[in-house]
Amino acid sequence: FVVELSYVGNRGTKVETSRSLKPFPNEYLSTSPVRDQATINYLSTNLPNPFYPLLPGTGRASQVISRSALIPAYPHFTSLNSTTNEGYSWYHSLQTRMEKRFSRGFTVQGSHTWSKFMEATGFLNAADLRPEEVISDQDYTHRLVVSGIYEFPFGRGRRFLAGTKGFAGRLIEGWQVQGIFNGQSGQALGFGNVIFFGNLKDLPLPNSQRTVQRWFNIDAGFERNSARQLGSNLRTFPTRFSGLRADGINLWDMSVIKYTSINENLKLQFRGEFLNAWNHPMFSNPNTSVTSTAFGAVTSERGYPRRIQLGIKLVF
């Protein structure tokens, strides 16, 4: 047996980010925890367009223009974006590997990674000075991979029935089974710029209560009325949450292999491969739009159903 235990980490700096060169100033945005209709009305009020009729065929060609379009820098442009290198990330992991080396026709190995991946590559508000520090959409807390091979101890050169010859000997010799298990945590979920009055710890549901129709607790404290959603406000609600996850990976791939000796240098191999052997469904991310009638529901699958592949080849 071999066992390895290691710490692996990295730090990313000067990661490319996208930034608006004419961000809407934060000081004009509402800080109210609920919909601020007065601010929305003020910023959406139409004023005489100072650029009319200088920019025909553009988004600034009309005779009136909203106040919110005139407040940012370079108001004669509808948008102005660039890439910068303000982003950064950091990753920590504990990685464990165990291997039983091949003996008596049997070998197995497994590896487990327990990790956390954080990133700051996007801005919660366009005018924020620094990017938001949040759990990465590529963070998967746990990943487990186990694989093994077992050669059946029957036939020539094996422990049992080694003296069997002829058709019977070739029939029982050379059988082996292989299997690979992949298990992985789901992707961290997030919501838009929503109103939430509850406790974030109430969002995840126990496995016994979680269904595809209700993947998380949609009654934890969300404001779902479309007429009461936020607008023209300073966002403070995070992009993603580490404690709320989509469906992960739970996948078994198995194979049965039969070698038949034709002579000393020639073997016939038959393979039967079963991908997603137990036909276990893997679900896509649930709907996280609070105003949707499908909020909290899973509406599609990812991956593939069970596949069976058969093959024969000559090994020489």
XYZ file of C-alpha atoms in Angstrom:
316
model
C 0.000 0.000 0.000
C 1.100 3.558 -0.698
C -0.515 6.571 0.991
C 0.267 10.191 0.141
C -0.962 13.314 1.910
C -0.188 16.770 0.567
C -1.153 20.416 0.670
C -1.504 22.168 -2.676
C -2.248 25.855 -3.069
C -1.807 28.682 -5.491
C -2.255 32.402 -5.807
C -3.280 34.167 -8.989
C -2.465 37.838 -9.519
C -3.165 40.346 -12.287
C -6.055 38.240 -13.566
C -7.846 39.802 -16.530
C -11.116 41.542 -15.692
C -13.665 43.478 -17.698
C -14.463 47.010 -16.571
C -16.684 49.826 -17.784
C -14.854 53.054 -18.548
C -18.063 54.974 -17.906
C -19.452 53.313 -14.764
C -22.560 54.735 -13.170
C -21.378 56.568 -10.006
C -22.294 54.739 -6.802
C -23.318 57.947 -5.042
C -26.376 58.259 -7.317
C -27.598 54.751 -6.500
C -30.104 54.053 -3.751
C -28.934 52.319 -0.587
C -32.458 51.355 0.448
C -32.895 47.629 1.240
C -36.223 47.714 -0.625
C -37.304 49.143 -3.957
C -36.720 52.910 -4.025
C -39.223 54.143 -6.543
C -38.287 57.816 -6.023
C -34.679 57.152 -7.111
C -35.838 55.003 -10.023
C -38.173 57.762 -11.201
C -35.508 60.435 -10.805
C -32.881 58.565 -12.817
C -35.300 57.412 -15.519
C -36.790 60.865 -16.135
C -36.396 61.975 -19.747
C -34.598 65.265 -20.435
C -33.863 67.150 -23.661
C -31.071 65.359 -25.482
C -28.051 67.722 -25.708
C -26.603 65.605 -28.554
C -29.640 65.832 -30.834
C -29.336 65.827 -33.865
C -25.557 65.306 -33.861
C -25.495 61.502 -33.575
C -27.955 60.072 -36.119
C -28.231 56.296 -36.344
C -26.943 55.760 -32.772
C -28.496 55.204 -29.370
C -28.242 58.944 -28.793
C -30.305 60.015 -31.828
C -33.644 60.738 -30.093
C -34.819 64.177 -28.956
C -34.990 63.111 -25.302
C -32.638 61.098 -23.119
C -32.879 59.672 -19.600
C -31.114 61.417 -16.759
C -29.216 58.186 -15.941
C -27.646 58.244 -19.433
C -26.228 61.732 -18.882
C -24.693 61.232 -15.424
C -21.705 58.912 -16.214
C -18.590 60.083 -18.006
C -18.620 60.151 -21.825
C -22.418 60.414 -22.074
C -22.237 60.530 -25.875
C -21.300 56.811 -25.799
C -23.903 54.208 -24.861
C -21.151 51.926 -23.514
C -17.401 51.969 -23.209
C -15.579 48.911 -21.870
C -12.043 47.683 -21.518
C -10.080 44.883 -19.908
C -7.804 45.412 -16.936
C -5.674 43.150 -14.756
C -7.145 43.936 -11.356
C -8.323 40.409 -10.616
C -6.799 37.859 -8.264
C -7.578 34.416 -6.888
C -6.403 31.965 -4.247
C -6.757 28.209 -3.798
C -6.076 25.844 -0.887
C -6.444 22.067 -0.894
C -5.692 18.941 1.090
C -5.014 16.093 -1.335
C -4.941 12.441 -0.298
C -4.011 9.443 -2.436
C -4.049 5.739 -1.589
C -2.886 2.894 -3.814
C -2.841 -0.845 -3.320
C -0.279 -1.985 -5.822
C -1.057 -4.874 -8.111
C -0.847 -8.265 -6.388
C -2.845 -11.492 -6.651
C -4.714 -10.036 -9.595
C -6.033 -7.040 -7.684
C -5.184 -3.337 -7.564
C -7.121 -0.317 -6.337
C -6.324 3.352 -6.009
C -8.239 6.340 -4.784
C -7.689 10.071 -4.470
C -9.603 12.727 -2.584
C -9.284 16.507 -2.795
C -10.770 18.830 -0.187
C -10.370 22.378 -1.421
C -11.579 25.959 -1.577
C -11.155 28.275 -4.548
C -11.835 31.982 -4.129
C -11.678 34.661 -6.797
C -12.019 38.391 -7.311
C -12.543 38.777 -11.045
C -15.766 40.780 -11.316
C -17.322 43.919 -9.869
C -20.503 43.888 -7.802
C -21.155 47.483 -8.901
C -19.570 48.980 -12.011
C -17.992 51.869 -10.075
C -16.546 49.761 -7.237
C -12.847 50.341 -6.687
C -12.017 46.663 -6.187
C -13.507 43.438 -7.555
C -15.800 41.331 -5.399
C -14.178 38.531 -3.384
C -16.439 35.515 -3.783
C -16.392 31.740 -4.005
C -15.390 30.747 -7.537
C -17.818 29.130 -9.961
C -15.017 26.569 -10.436
C -14.897 25.675 -6.736
C -15.768 22.054 -5.938
C -15.243 21.365 -2.240
C -14.816 17.610 -2.534
C -13.634 15.405 -5.371
C -13.219 11.653 -4.985
C -11.936 9.253 -7.656
C -11.599 5.523 -6.991
C -10.553 2.939 -9.573
C -9.741 -0.743 -9.418
C -8.958 -3.839 -11.458
C -9.606 -7.462 -10.478
C -8.422 -10.450 -12.491
C -10.435 -13.606 -11.814
C -8.156 -16.414 -10.543
C -9.305 -19.030 -13.023
C -7.539 -20.751 -15.906
C -3.969 -21.186 -17.065
C -1.382 -19.688 -14.706
C -4.051 -18.888 -12.095
C -4.870 -20.219 -8.654
C -7.929 -22.229 -9.620
C -8.607 -24.582 -12.538
C -5.135 -23.977 -13.909
C -5.057 -27.400 -15.580
C -8.259 -26.937 -17.570
C -7.533 -27.273 -21.288
C -9.324 -27.095 -24.571
C -12.432 -25.007 -25.147
C -13.343 -24.977 -21.432
C -9.882 -23.684 -20.504
C -10.087 -20.835 -22.981
C -13.604 -20.009 -21.847
C -12.719 -19.531 -18.160
C -9.323 -17.835 -18.562
C -8.477 -14.151 -18.860
C -11.517 -12.528 -17.227
C -11.153 -9.216 -15.435
C -13.394 -6.407 -14.260
C -12.546 -2.739 -13.951
C -14.375 0.123 -12.337
C -13.971 3.875 -11.911
C -16.025 6.035 -9.559
C -16.115 9.824 -9.863
C -17.731 11.870 -7.121
C -17.662 15.655 -6.937
C -19.434 18.463 -5.114
C -21.822 20.628 -7.090
C -21.247 24.161 -8.331
C -21.798 27.080 -5.951
C -25.109 28.816 -6.673
C -25.939 32.499 -6.681
C -28.750 34.915 -7.369
C -29.163 38.261 -9.039
C -29.576 41.599 -7.287
C -32.407 40.345 -5.086
C -34.133 41.358 -1.870
C -33.556 38.792 0.866
C -34.756 39.215 4.451
C -34.093 35.708 5.776
C -31.170 33.712 7.125
C -28.756 32.415 4.473
C -28.271 29.245 6.515
C -31.914 28.356 5.832
C -31.377 28.213 2.056
C -29.934 24.659 1.734
C -32.398 21.811 2.186
C -31.492 18.444 3.767
C -30.944 15.693 1.194
C -34.123 13.968 2.385
C -36.199 17.052 1.489
C -34.476 18.118 -1.717
C -36.255 17.329 -4.975
C -35.942 18.493 -8.571
C -39.061 20.604 -8.027
C -37.597 22.250 -4.909
C -33.803 22.113 -4.850
C -33.396 24.733 -2.105
C -35.667 26.595 0.291
C -37.431 29.141 -1.910
C -39.365 30.412 1.141
C -36.249 31.368 3.119
C -36.866 35.102 2.715
C -36.825 36.180 -0.941
C -38.986 38.987 -2.254
C -40.526 37.350 -5.313
C -43.039 39.979 -6.410
C -41.755 41.347 -9.723
C -43.237 44.800 -8.966
C -41.074 45.079 -5.827
C -37.705 44.150 -7.273
C -34.717 46.457 -6.848
C -33.715 49.030 -9.431
C -31.085 51.774 -9.507
C -29.679 50.561 -6.199
C -26.208 49.861 -4.836
C -25.806 46.102 -4.805
C -24.592 44.417 -1.609
C -25.970 40.889 -2.081
C -23.079 38.510 -2.991
C -22.835 36.811 -6.353
C -22.488 33.210 -5.087
C -22.660 31.220 -1.837
C -20.382 28.338 -0.854
C -23.053 26.662 1.260
C -25.616 26.396 -1.544
C -24.737 23.910 -4.265
C -26.121 22.421 -7.438
C -26.093 18.693 -8.100
C -22.626 17.179 -8.200
C -21.106 14.189 -9.964
C -21.942 10.627 -8.913
C -20.727 8.438 -11.745
C -19.686 4.809 -12.094
C -17.962 3.520 -15.243
C -17.379 -0.226 -15.371
C -15.994 -2.739 -17.824
C -15.675 -6.495 -18.254
C -12.686 -7.726 -20.252
C -11.916 -11.227 -21.555
C -8.508 -12.230 -22.959
C -8.325 -15.461 -24.934
C -4.894 -16.830 -25.841
C -4.574 -17.985 -29.419
C -0.829 -18.657 -29.182
C 2.118 -17.278 -27.211
C 2.159 -13.973 -29.100
C -1.471 -13.522 -30.040
C -4.482 -12.757 -27.858
C -8.083 -11.936 -28.599
C -9.606 -9.290 -26.344
C -13.323 -8.782 -25.802
C -14.472 -5.648 -23.968
C -17.868 -4.724 -22.574
C -17.900 -1.152 -21.245
C -20.721 0.379 -19.220
C -20.514 4.171 -18.972
C -22.671 5.564 -16.173
C -23.261 1.934 -15.285
C -26.043 2.545 -12.748
C -27.803 5.061 -15.055
C -27.570 7.714 -12.338
C -29.058 11.068 -13.429
C -27.042 14.258 -12.953
C -29.059 17.447 -12.843
C -28.273 20.868 -14.238
C -28.254 23.931 -12.003
C -31.667 24.906 -10.624
C -33.461 28.095 -11.639
C -32.298 30.996 -9.436
C -34.466 33.760 -10.896
C -36.693 34.805 -7.991
C -39.531 36.088 -10.193
C -39.734 32.911 -12.267
C -42.506 30.373 -11.725
C -39.744 27.717 -11.924
C -37.688 29.340 -9.139
C -35.755 26.656 -7.256
C -36.613 23.899 -9.747
C -34.292 21.785 -11.883
C -35.558 21.660 -15.452
C -32.846 19.717 -17.306
C -30.135 17.093 -16.966
C -26.482 17.113 -17.912
C -24.141 14.329 -18.822
C -25.520 11.197 -20.469
C -27.616 8.127 -19.568
C -26.108 4.645 -19.430
C -24.104 3.704 -22.511
C -22.937 0.209 -23.374
C -20.016 -0.327 -25.730
C -18.842 -3.706 -27.003
C -15.575 -4.299 -28.802
C -13.188 -6.986 -30.005
C -9.533 -6.513 -30.869
C -6.492 -8.602 -31.602
C -3.494 -8.034 -29.321
C -0.069 -9.082 -30.612
